[in-house]
CSV table of C-alpha atoms in Angstrom, one decimal:
chain,number,residue,atom,x,y,z
A,12,MET,CA,44.2,68.9,98.8
A,13,LYS,CA,41.8,72.0,98.1
A,14,ASN,CA,43.1,74.7,95.7
A,15,ILE,CA,42.8,78.6,96.3
A,16,PHE,CA,41.2,78.8,92.7
A,17,ASP,CA,38.4,76.9,93.4
A,18,ALA,CA,37.1,79.4,95.9
A,19,ILE,CA,38.3,82.5,93.9
A,20,ASP,CA,38.8,83.5,90.2
A,21,TYR,CA,42.3,83.3,88.9
A,22,LYS,CA,41.8,87.3,88.2
A,23,PHE,CA,41.5,88.3,91.9
A,24,PHE,CA,45.3,88.8,92.3
A,25,GLN,CA,45.8,90.6,88.9
A,26,VAL,CA,45.3,93.7,90.4
A,27,PHE,CA,48.6,93.6,92.0
A,28,SER,CA,50.5,93.1,89.5
A,29,GLY,CA,51.4,95.6,86.4
A,30,GLU,CA,52.9,98.9,87.0
A,31,ASN,CA,49.6,100.7,88.9
A,32,ARG,CA,50.3,97.7,91.5
A,33,ARG,CA,50.8,100.3,94.4
A,34,ILE,CA,48.0,102.5,93.2
A,35,HIS,CA,45.5,99.8,93.2
A,36,ALA,CA,46.8,98.7,96.7
A,37,GLU,CA,46.2,102.1,97.8
A,38,ILE,CA,42.7,102.3,96.5
A,39,ILE,CA,41.5,99.1,97.9
A,40,MET,CA,42.3,100.3,101.3
A,41,VAL,CA,40.6,103.9,100.9
A,42,VAL,CA,37.5,101.9,100.0
A,43,SER,CA,38.1,99.7,102.8
A,44,ASP,CA,38.3,102.8,105.1
A,45,PHE,CA,35.0,104.2,103.4
A,46,PHE,CA,33.3,100.9,104.4
A,47,LYS,CA,34.5,101.5,107.8
A,48,ARG,CA,33.1,104.8,108.3
A,49,HIS,CA,29.7,104.0,107.6
A,50,ASN,CA,29.7,101.6,110.2
A,51,ASN,CA,30.9,98.5,109.0
A,52,THR,CA,27.4,98.4,107.0
A,53,SER,CA,27.9,95.4,104.4
A,54,PHE,CA,27.3,97.9,101.3
A,55,VAL,CA,27.1,101.7,100.3
A,56,GLU,CA,25.8,103.3,97.5
A,57,LYS,CA,28.2,103.7,94.7
A,58,GLU,CA,27.4,107.5,94.1
A,59,ASP,CA,28.8,108.4,97.6
A,60,LEU,CA,32.1,105.6,96.8
A,61,VAL,CA,32.3,107.4,93.6
A,62,ASN,CA,32.6,110.8,94.8
A,63,HIS,CA,34.9,110.0,98.0
A,64,LEU,CA,37.2,108.2,95.3
A,65,THR,CA,37.1,111.3,93.2
A,66,ASP,CA,38.2,113.3,95.9
A,67,TYR,CA,40.9,111.2,97.0
A,68,ILE,CA,42.0,110.9,93.7
A,69,ASN,CA,42.3,115.0,93.2
A,70,GLN,CA,44.5,115.3,96.4
A,71,ARG,CA,46.8,112.5,95.5
A,72,ASP,CA,47.3,113.3,92.5
A,73,PHE,CA,48.8,110.2,90.9
A,74,ASP,CA,51.9,110.2,88.5
A,75,LYS,CA,51.1,107.8,86.1
A,76,VAL,CA,47.1,106.1,85.8
A,77,LEU,CA,46.6,103.2,83.4
A,78,ASP,CA,43.3,101.4,82.1
A,79,ASP,CA,43.2,97.4,81.8
A,80,GLU,CA,44.8,97.8,78.2
A,81,GLY,CA,47.8,99.7,79.5
A,82,ASN,CA,46.7,103.0,78.0
A,83,ASP,CA,47.5,106.1,80.2
A,84,ILE,CA,44.6,107.8,81.5
A,85,SER,CA,46.5,110.2,83.7
A,86,THR,CA,44.7,113.1,81.6
A,87,SER,CA,41.5,112.0,82.5
A,88,SER,CA,39.3,113.3,85.1
A,89,ALA,CA,39.1,112.3,88.4
A,90,ARG,CA,35.8,111.0,88.6
A,91,GLU,CA,36.7,109.0,85.2
A,92,LYS,CA,39.9,107.6,87.0
A,93,ALA,CA,37.8,106.6,90.0
A,94,LEU,CA,35.2,104.7,87.8
A,95,ASN,CA,37.7,103.1,86.0
A,96,LYS,CA,39.2,101.8,89.2
A,97,LEU,CA,36.1,100.6,90.7
A,98,ASN,CA,35.1,98.7,87.8
A,99,LEU,CA,38.6,97.3,87.8
A,100,PHE,CA,37.9,95.8,91.1
A,101,LYS,CA,34.5,94.6,89.9
A,102,ARG,CA,35.8,92.8,87.2
A,103,ASN,CA,38.4,90.9,89.0
A,104,GLY,CA,36.2,90.0,91.8
A,105,TRP,CA,37.1,92.4,94.8
A,106,LEU,CA,33.7,94.4,94.7
A,107,ILE,CA,30.2,93.3,93.9
A,108,GLU,CA,27.6,95.8,92.3
A,109,GLU,CA,24.1,95.2,92.0
A,110,LYS,CA,20.8,97.7,92.0
A,111,VAL,CA,18.5,97.7,95.0
A,112,GLU,CA,14.9,99.5,95.2
A,113,ASN,CA,14.2,103.0,93.8
A,114,TYR,CA,17.1,102.0,90.9
A,115,VAL,CA,20.0,102.7,93.8
A,116,ASP,CA,23.2,101.2,92.9
A,117,ILE,CA,25.2,99.6,95.8
A,118,ILE,CA,28.5,98.4,96.1
A,119,GLN,CA,29.8,95.7,98.6
A,120,PHE,CA,32.9,93.5,99.5
A,121,ASP,CA,33.3,90.0,98.0
A,122,ASP,CA,33.4,87.9,101.1
A,123,ASN,CA,37.1,86.4,100.3
A,124,ALA,CA,38.3,89.9,100.0
A,125,LEU,CA,37.4,90.8,102.9
A,126,ILE,CA,39.5,88.0,104.4
A,127,LEU,CA,42.4,89.5,102.4
A,128,LEU,CA,41.7,92.7,103.3
A,129,LYS,CA,42.4,92.1,106.7
A,130,ALA,CA,45.2,90.0,106.3
A,131,LEU,CA,46.9,93.1,103.6
A,132,GLU,CA,45.9,95.4,106.7
A,133,ASP,CA,48.2,93.6,108.9
A,134,ILE,CA,50.9,93.1,107.0
A,135,SER,CA,51.3,96.6,105.7
A,136,SER,CA,50.9,97.7,109.1
A,137,ASN,CA,52.8,95.1,111.3
A,138,SER,CA,49.7,95.2,113.2
A,139,ALA,CA,49.2,91.1,113.5
A,140,PRO,CA,48.6,89.9,116.8
A,141,LYS,CA,52.0,89.3,119.1
A,142,GLU,CA,50.4,87.6,121.8
A,143,TYR,CA,51.9,83.9,122.1
A,144,THR,CA,50.2,83.1,125.7
A,145,GLY,CA,47.0,81.6,126.6
A,146,TYR,CA,47.0,78.9,123.8
A,147,ILE,CA,48.6,76.1,125.6
A,148,TYR,CA,46.3,76.8,128.7
A,149,VAL,CA,42.9,76.5,126.3
A,150,ILE,CA,44.2,73.3,124.6
A,151,ASP,CA,44.7,71.7,128.0
A,152,ASN,CA,41.2,73.0,129.3
A,153,LEU,CA,39.5,71.5,126.6
A,154,LEU,CA,40.9,68.4,126.6
A,155,ARG,CA,41.0,67.7,130.2
A,156,TYR,CA,37.5,68.1,130.4
A,157,PHE,CA,36.4,66.9,126.8
A,158,ASP,CA,32.8,65.7,125.9
A,159,TYR,CA,32.3,63.3,123.4
A,160,ASN,CA,29.0,65.0,122.9
A,161,GLN,CA,30.6,68.1,121.6
A,162,GLY,CA,33.6,66.2,120.2
A,163,ILE,CA,33.9,67.3,116.9
A,164,SER,CA,33.4,70.9,117.5
A,165,ILE,CA,36.1,70.6,120.6
A,166,ILE,CA,38.8,69.2,118.3
A,167,GLU,CA,38.2,72.0,115.6
A,168,GLN,CA,39.1,74.6,118.5
A,169,VAL,CA,42.1,73.0,119.7
A,170,TYR,CA,43.3,72.7,116.0
A,171,ASP,CA,42.5,76.1,115.5
A,172,ASN,CA,44.5,77.3,118.8
A,173,THR,CA,47.5,75.2,117.7
A,174,GLU,CA,47.3,76.3,114.3
A,175,THR,CA,47.4,80.0,115.0
A,176,LEU,CA,50.2,79.4,118.4
A,177,MET,CA,52.2,77.5,115.8
A,178,ASN,CA,52.0,80.2,113.0
A,179,ARG,CA,52.8,82.8,115.1
A,180,LEU,CA,56.1,81.4,116.5
A,181,ARG,CA,56.8,80.9,112.8
A,182,GLY,CA,56.1,84.4,112.0
A,183,LEU,CA,58.1,85.2,114.8
A,184,ASN,CA,61.1,83.2,114.1
A,185,SER,CA,60.8,84.9,110.6
A,186,SER,CA,61.0,88.5,112.0
A,187,ILE,CA,64.2,87.8,114.0
A,188,LYS,CA,66.0,86.7,110.9
A,189,LYS,CA,64.8,89.9,109.2
A,190,TYR,CA,66.2,92.1,111.8
A,191,LEU,CA,69.5,90.1,112.1
A,192,THR,CA,69.7,90.4,108.0
A,193,LYS,CA,68.8,93.9,108.6
A,194,LEU,CA,71.8,94.5,111.3
A,195,LEU,CA,74.2,92.8,109.6
A,196,ASN,CA,73.9,94.3,106.2
A,197,GLU,CA,73.3,98.0,107.2
A,198,ASP,CA,75.7,100.5,107.1
A,199,ASN,CA,74.8,102.3,110.3
A,200,GLU,CA,77.1,103.5,112.4
A,201,ASP,CA,74.4,106.1,114.6
A,202,ALA,CA,74.1,104.6,118.2
A,203,GLU,CA,71.2,106.2,118.4
A,204,LYS,CA,69.0,104.6,115.9
A,205,LEU,CA,70.7,101.1,116.5
A,206,LEU,CA,69.3,101.9,120.5
A,207,LYS,CA,65.8,102.6,119.2
A,208,THR,CA,65.9,99.4,117.3
A,209,LEU,CA,66.9,97.5,119.9
A,210,LEU,CA,64.7,98.9,122.6
A,211,SER,CA,62.0,99.3,121.0
A,212,ASP,CA,61.1,98.0,117.5
A,213,TYR,CA,62.9,94.6,118.1
A,214,GLN,CA,61.6,94.4,121.6
A,215,GLU,CA,58.2,95.1,120.9
A,216,ASN,CA,57.8,93.7,117.3
A,217,VAL,CA,59.6,90.2,118.1
A,218,ILE,CA,60.7,89.6,121.8
A,219,ASN,CA,57.7,91.3,123.8
A,220,LYS,CA,56.8,90.0,127.2
A,221,ALA,CA,54.5,87.8,125.4
A,222,PHE,CA,56.7,85.7,124.2
A,223,SER,CA,58.5,85.7,127.8
A,224,ASN,CA,55.1,84.7,129.2
A,225,LEU,CA,54.8,81.6,127.0
A,226,LYS,CA,58.6,80.2,128.3
A,227,LEU,CA,58.1,81.3,131.6
A,228,SER,CA,54.1,81.5,132.8
A,229,ASP,CA,52.4,79.0,130.6
A,230,ASN,CA,55.7,76.9,130.3
A,231,PRO,CA,54.8,74.3,127.7
A,232,SER,CA,56.4,71.3,129.0
A,233,LYS,CA,54.4,71.2,132.1
A,234,TYR,CA,51.0,70.5,130.1
A,235,LYS,CA,52.8,68.5,127.5
A,236,ASN,CA,52.3,64.9,129.1
A,237,GLN,CA,48.6,65.2,129.7
A,238,ILE,CA,47.9,66.7,126.2
A,239,LEU,CA,49.5,64.0,124.2
A,240,SER,CA,47.9,61.6,126.7
A,241,ARG,CA,44.5,62.7,126.1
A,242,LEU,CA,45.3,62.9,122.3
A,243,ASN,CA,46.2,59.2,122.5
A,244,GLU,CA,42.7,58.4,124.2
A,245,LEU,CA,41.2,60.2,121.2
A,246,ARG,CA,43.2,58.0,118.8
A,247,SER,CA,42.3,55.0,120.2
A,248,LYS,CA,39.8,52.7,118.4
A,249,GLU,CA,37.1,53.7,121.4
A,250,GLY,CA,37.8,57.3,120.9
A,251,MET,CA,37.7,57.4,117.0
A,252,GLU,CA,34.1,55.7,117.2
A,253,LYS,CA,32.5,58.0,119.7
A,254,LEU,CA,34.2,60.9,117.5
A,255,ILE,CA,32.6,59.7,114.2
A,256,ALA,CA,29.4,58.9,115.8
A,257,ASN,CA,29.5,62.7,116.6
A,258,PHE,CA,30.9,63.7,113.4
A,259,ARG,CA,27.5,62.0,111.4
A,260,LYS,CA,25.3,63.6,114.2
A,261,THR,CA,26.6,67.4,113.5
A,262,LYS,CA,27.8,67.4,110.2
A,263,THR,CA,25.8,66.8,106.9
A,264,SER,CA,28.1,64.5,104.9
A,265,LYS,CA,28.2,61.6,102.6
A,266,ASP,CA,31.8,60.7,103.2
A,267,SER,CA,32.6,56.8,104.6
A,268,ASP,CA,33.5,56.1,108.1
A,269,ASP,CA,37.3,55.8,106.8
A,270,VAL,CA,37.2,59.0,105.0
A,271,ILE,CA,36.0,60.7,108.2
A,272,GLU,CA,38.5,59.0,110.7
A,273,LYS,CA,41.7,60.0,108.4
A,274,GLN,CA,40.1,63.6,108.6
A,275,LEU,CA,39.9,63.6,112.3
A,276,ILE,CA,43.3,61.5,112.7
A,277,TYR,CA,45.3,64.3,110.6
A,278,GLN,CA,43.9,66.9,112.9
A,279,ILE,CA,45.0,65.0,116.0
A,280,ASP,CA,48.2,64.0,114.7
A,281,TYR,CA,48.8,67.7,113.6
A,282,ILE,CA,47.9,69.0,117.4
A,283,TYR,CA,50.0,66.0,118.9
A,284,ASP,CA,53.0,66.3,116.9
A,285,ASN,CA,53.2,70.2,117.3
A,286,ILE,CA,52.7,70.2,121.0
A,287,GLU,CA,55.3,67.3,121.4
A,288,PHE,CA,58.0,69.5,119.5
A,289,LEU,CA,56.9,73.0,120.7
A,290,GLN,CA,59.6,73.2,123.2
A,291,GLN,CA,62.1,72.8,120.8
A,292,THR,CA,60.8,75.3,118.3
A,293,ILE,CA,61.0,77.6,121.3
A,294,LEU,CA,64.4,77.0,121.8
A,295,MET,CA,65.3,77.4,118.1
A,296,ILE,CA,63.7,80.6,118.3
A,297,ASP,CA,65.7,81.2,121.6
A,298,VAL,CA,69.3,80.0,119.6
A,299,LYS,CA,68.5,82.5,116.9
A,300,ASN,CA,67.5,85.4,119.4
A,301,ALA,CA,70.7,84.9,121.2
A,302,LYS,CA,72.8,85.3,117.7
A,303,TYR,CA,71.1,88.5,117.5
A,304,VAL,CA,71.8,89.6,120.7
A,305,LYS,CA,75.6,88.6,120.0
A,306,SER,CA,75.7,90.6,116.7
A,307,SER,CA,74.1,93.6,118.3
A,308,THR,CA,76.3,93.6,121.0
A,309,SER,CA,79.2,93.1,118.7
A,310,LYS,CA,78.0,96.3,116.3
A,311,LEU,CA,77.7,98.3,119.7
A,312,SER,CA,81.1,98.0,120.7
A,313,PHE,CA,82.1,98.8,117.3
A,314,ILE,CA,80.2,101.6,117.3
A,315,LEU,CA,80.8,102.8,120.7
A,316,SER,CA,84.4,102.0,120.9
A,317,GLU,CA,86.2,104.9,121.6
A,318,ASN,CA,89.0,103.4,118.7
A,319,TYR,CA,88.5,101.8,115.8
A,320,ASP,CA,90.1,98.6,115.4
A,321,VAL,CA,91.9,98.6,112.3
A,322,GLU,CA,90.2,95.8,110.4
A,323,GLY,CA,87.1,98.7,111.0
A,324,LYS,CA,89.7,101.5,109.6
A,325,ILE,CA,90.8,99.5,106.4
A,326,GLU,CA,87.3,98.2,105.8
A,327,ASN,CA,85.8,102.0,105.8
A,328,ILE,CA,88.5,103.2,103.4
A,329,LEU,CA,88.1,100.1,100.8
A,330,LYS,CA,84.7,101.2,100.8
A,331,LEU,CA,85.2,105.2,100.7
A,332,MET,CA,87.5,104.4,98.1
A,333,LYS,CA,85.3,102.3,95.7
A,334,HIS,CA,82.4,104.8,95.7
A,335,GLN,CA,85.0,108.0,95.6
A,336,LYS,CA,87.6,107.0,93.2
A,337,ASN,CA,90.1,109.7,93.7
A,338,GLU,CA,93.6,108.8,93.6
A,339,GLU,CA,95.3,111.8,95.0
A,340,HIS,CA,93.0,112.0,97.8
A,341,TYR,CA,93.6,108.7,99.1
A,342,ALA,CA,97.7,108.5,97.8
A,343,HIS,CA,99.0,108.8,101.1
A,344,ALA,CA,96.6,106.8,102.9
A,345,PHE,CA,98.6,103.6,102.5
A,346,GLY,CA,100.1,101.6,99.9
A,347,LEU,CA,98.6,99.1,97.5
A,348,TYR,CA,100.9,97.0,95.5
A,349,LYS,CA,101.3,94.5,92.5
A,350,MET,CA,102.7,91.4,93.3
A,351,GLY,CA,106.0,90.2,91.7
A,352,ILE,CA,106.0,88.3,88.6
A,353,VAL,CA,107.0,84.9,89.0
A,354,ASP,CA,110.5,83.8,87.5
A,355,SER,CA,113.3,81.4,87.8
A,356,GLN,CA,114.7,83.3,90.5
A,357,SER,CA,111.6,82.9,92.9
A,358,LEU,CA,112.4,80.0,94.4
A,359,TYR,CA,116.1,80.5,95.2
A,360,LYS,CA,117.1,80.1,99.0
A,361,PRO,CA,120.0,81.9,99.8
A,362,ARG,CA,122.8,80.6,101.8
A,363,SER,CA,122.4,81.5,105.5
A,364,TYR,CA,125.5,81.8,108.0
A,365,ARG,CA,125.3,81.0,111.1
A,366,SER,CA,127.1,83.2,113.7
A,367,LEU,CA,128.0,82.7,117.5
A,368,VAL,CA,125.8,84.3,120.4
A,369,SER,CA,127.9,86.4,122.4
A,370,GLU,CA,127.7,85.5,125.8
A,371,THR,CA,125.6,88.3,128.1
A,372,PRO,CA,125.2,88.1,131.9
A,373,LEU,CA,121.8,87.7,133.4
A,374,GLU,CA,120.2,90.6,134.9
A,375,ILE,CA,118.4,90.4,138.2
A,376,VAL,CA,114.7,90.8,137.0
A,377,THR,CA,112.7,93.6,139.5
A,378,GLU,CA,109.7,92.5,141.2
A,379,ILE,CA,106.4,93.3,138.7
A,380,ASP,CA,104.4,95.8,140.6
A,381,GLN,CA,101.1,94.1,142.2
A,382,ASP,CA,98.6,97.2,140.8
A,383,TYR,CA,99.9,96.4,137.5
A,384,VAL,CA,99.3,92.9,137.6
A,385,ASP,CA,95.8,93.8,138.9
A,386,GLN,CA,95.5,96.0,135.9
A,387,VAL,CA,96.4,93.8,133.2
A,388,ARG,CA,94.2,91.3,134.5
A,389,LEU,CA,91.3,93.7,134.9
A,390,ASN,CA,91.9,94.4,131.3
A,391,LEU,CA,91.8,90.7,129.9
A,392,PHE,CA,88.7,89.8,131.3
A,393,LYS,CA,87.3,93.3,130.5
A,394,ASP,CA,85.4,91.8,127.6
A,395,ASN,CA,83.2,89.6,129.4
A,396,ARG,CA,81.6,92.6,131.3
A,397,PHE,CA,78.5,92.9,128.7
A,398,SER,CA,78.1,88.8,129.4
A,399,THR,CA,74.5,87.3,130.8
A,400,LYS,CA,76.3,86.6,134.0
A,401,THR,CA,78.0,90.0,134.6
A,402,ILE,CA,74.6,91.8,133.7
A,403,ASN,CA,72.7,89.9,135.9
A,404,GLU,CA,75.0,90.5,138.7
A,405,TYR,CA,74.8,94.1,137.9
A,406,VAL,CA,70.7,94.0,138.0
A,407,LYS,CA,71.1,91.8,141.5
A,408,ASN,CA,72.9,93.9,142.8
A,409,ILE,CA,70.9,97.5,142.0
A,410,LEU,CA,67.3,95.3,143.1
A,411,SER,CA,68.8,94.3,146.4
A,412,LYS,CA,68.4,98.2,147.1
A,413,HIS,CA,65.2,98.9,145.3
A,414,ASP,CA,62.0,96.7,144.5
A,415,GLN,CA,62.0,98.3,140.8
A,416,VAL,CA,63.6,101.0,139.1
A,417,LYS,CA,63.1,102.5,136.0
A,418,ALA,CA,65.5,102.3,132.9
A,419,SER,CA,66.0,106.4,132.9
A,420,GLU,CA,67.2,106.3,136.8
A,421,LEU,CA,70.1,104.6,136.4
A,422,ASP,CA,73.5,106.4,136.0
A,423,PHE,CA,74.2,107.0,132.1
A,424,GLN,CA,77.5,108.6,131.7
A,425,ASN,CA,79.3,107.1,129.0
A,426,ASN,CA,79.3,104.3,126.6
A,427,GLU,CA,79.6,101.3,128.3
A,428,ASP,CA,76.7,102.5,130.3
A,429,LEU,CA,74.4,102.7,127.3
A,430,THR,CA,75.5,99.1,126.1
A,431,ARG,CA,75.0,97.9,129.8
A,432,LEU,CA,71.2,99.7,129.7
A,433,ILE,CA,70.5,97.9,126.1
A,434,LEU,CA,71.8,94.6,127.4
A,435,ILE,CA,69.6,94.8,130.5
A,436,GLN,CA,66.4,94.8,128.1
A,437,LEU,CA,67.7,92.2,125.2
A,438,TYR,CA,68.7,89.8,128.4
A,439,ALA,CA,65.6,90.1,130.6
A,440,HIS,CA,63.8,87.5,129.0
A,441,HIS,CA,66.4,84.6,129.8
A,442,GLU,CA,65.0,82.0,131.8
A,443,HIS,CA,68.2,81.9,134.5
A,444,MET,CA,68.0,85.9,134.9
A,445,CYS,CA,66.9,87.3,138.0
A,446,TYR,CA,65.3,90.2,136.8
A,447,GLN,CA,62.3,90.8,134.1
A,448,THR,CA,61.7,94.1,132.4
A,449,VAL,CA,58.3,96.0,131.7
A,450,SER,CA,57.6,99.2,129.2
A,451,ALA,CA,56.7,102.0,131.0
A,452,ASN,CA,54.8,103.6,128.1
A,453,GLU,CA,56.9,106.9,127.7
A,454,VAL,CA,59.6,108.4,125.7
A,455,VAL,CA,62.9,109.4,127.9
A,456,THR,CA,65.8,111.3,126.8
A,457,SER,CA,69.1,111.1,128.2
A,458,ASN,CA,72.5,112.1,127.4
A,459,ASN,CA,70.8,113.5,124.2
A,460,ILE,CA,69.6,109.7,123.3
A,461,GLU,CA,66.2,109.3,123.0
A,462,TYR,CA,64.7,106.2,123.9
A,463,ASN,CA,61.4,104.1,125.5
A,464,ASP,CA,61.8,103.9,129.4
A,465,PHE,CA,61.4,100.4,131.1
A,466,TRP,CA,60.7,99.1,134.6
A,467,ILE,CA,63.3,96.8,136.0
A,468,MET,CA,62.1,94.6,138.5
A,469,LYS,CA,62.2,91.2,140.7
A,470,ARG,CA,61.3,88.2,138.2
A,471,GLY,CA,57.6,87.4,138.7
A,472,GLU,CA,56.2,91.2,140.4
A,473,HIS,CA,54.3,93.9,138.5
A,474,SER,CA,55.2,97.0,137.9
A,475,ALA,CA,53.8,100.0,139.4
A,476,LYS,CA,51.3,102.2,138.3
């Protein structure tokens, strides 16, 4: 098993520990941006970089800057701080300094640092690629027209595509969990903020149209059998002999045929196992997303309800009492009583007396008004007005009159309409819904609530330009 510290120095990550870790993270990004401004050249002159970093530190005015030994250098000049931090990144393997002709000092990034910088930028800006489509098609196409003369190269491409797809799906699964945790733990009762989270952040960053396409357009199940069959051929004795022969031609290796075969089997097995269980992986994500939607709906119903339930009132009062301990203020809210002390009389059972029930004549019950019965029935089933079936029927009725419609064009008069609008977007990726949604790339305001507008259209159609 390869170890990362065989490729980089153990001090590489030390810049992101200690009291100045946030300062170091900010400075290395500033250095990276400076390189990009120079048309992504592989090096810059040290003096230019020092001057740029000096100007940045002057403007930024960090609270407390420490040197390698932990000494406070906050009173030092901005240039001294810039030089100190550049030297720190050089010593820890991020930057390389060398002297070129005319005795000019240049700075360049270590190649491993460039790889990690890209990952750090993606994480900090949440800009990691969110596409999930196309991978299955590429994998199927590569294996369908497999050429043993390029066998090793093709297997590496298939392996990379499989690994990328699975990593992004795992990341999606993790993202849903983060949103769910945030939704349940936040004491937020702002309908507009929750609407923004559901219709913008969650929809774009988690269940975007790309994931829906993976389920509906790509449909991994239609490629699965063909891919697995081809992989079995590659794992056969004849297939493996051809692959090992191609490996010998294209790679420089002193490994035995057995070692090479184990490496190839490992890659092929990885592809096979992940393609075989891809549908289950997608199903798990769907289940977690359904849980998020259900929790969101419950919270929306609570926030938008005109009458708080009793449990909600008690919970809010207890939270308030916890943080603002003012007995006089809450004395008349409700009573809290201590339990009585258990004594010898606690289990005493008093004697009960029977009494004869007096006879009363039966009264003729008047007929119940049918309108009243209908109203009661309507109230009993009112909670189902936000189910997937109800929302689907609601949208189907709209699309029977229009080919497509914008969310902002729908009647939006009360809290129930607001909840329905959110659920139309959240339910759109379900397999059995009659419609799909596409972002309109514009922000609209309706009833003092701002949200990203979107098109609602029949499934399989494209939005208007």
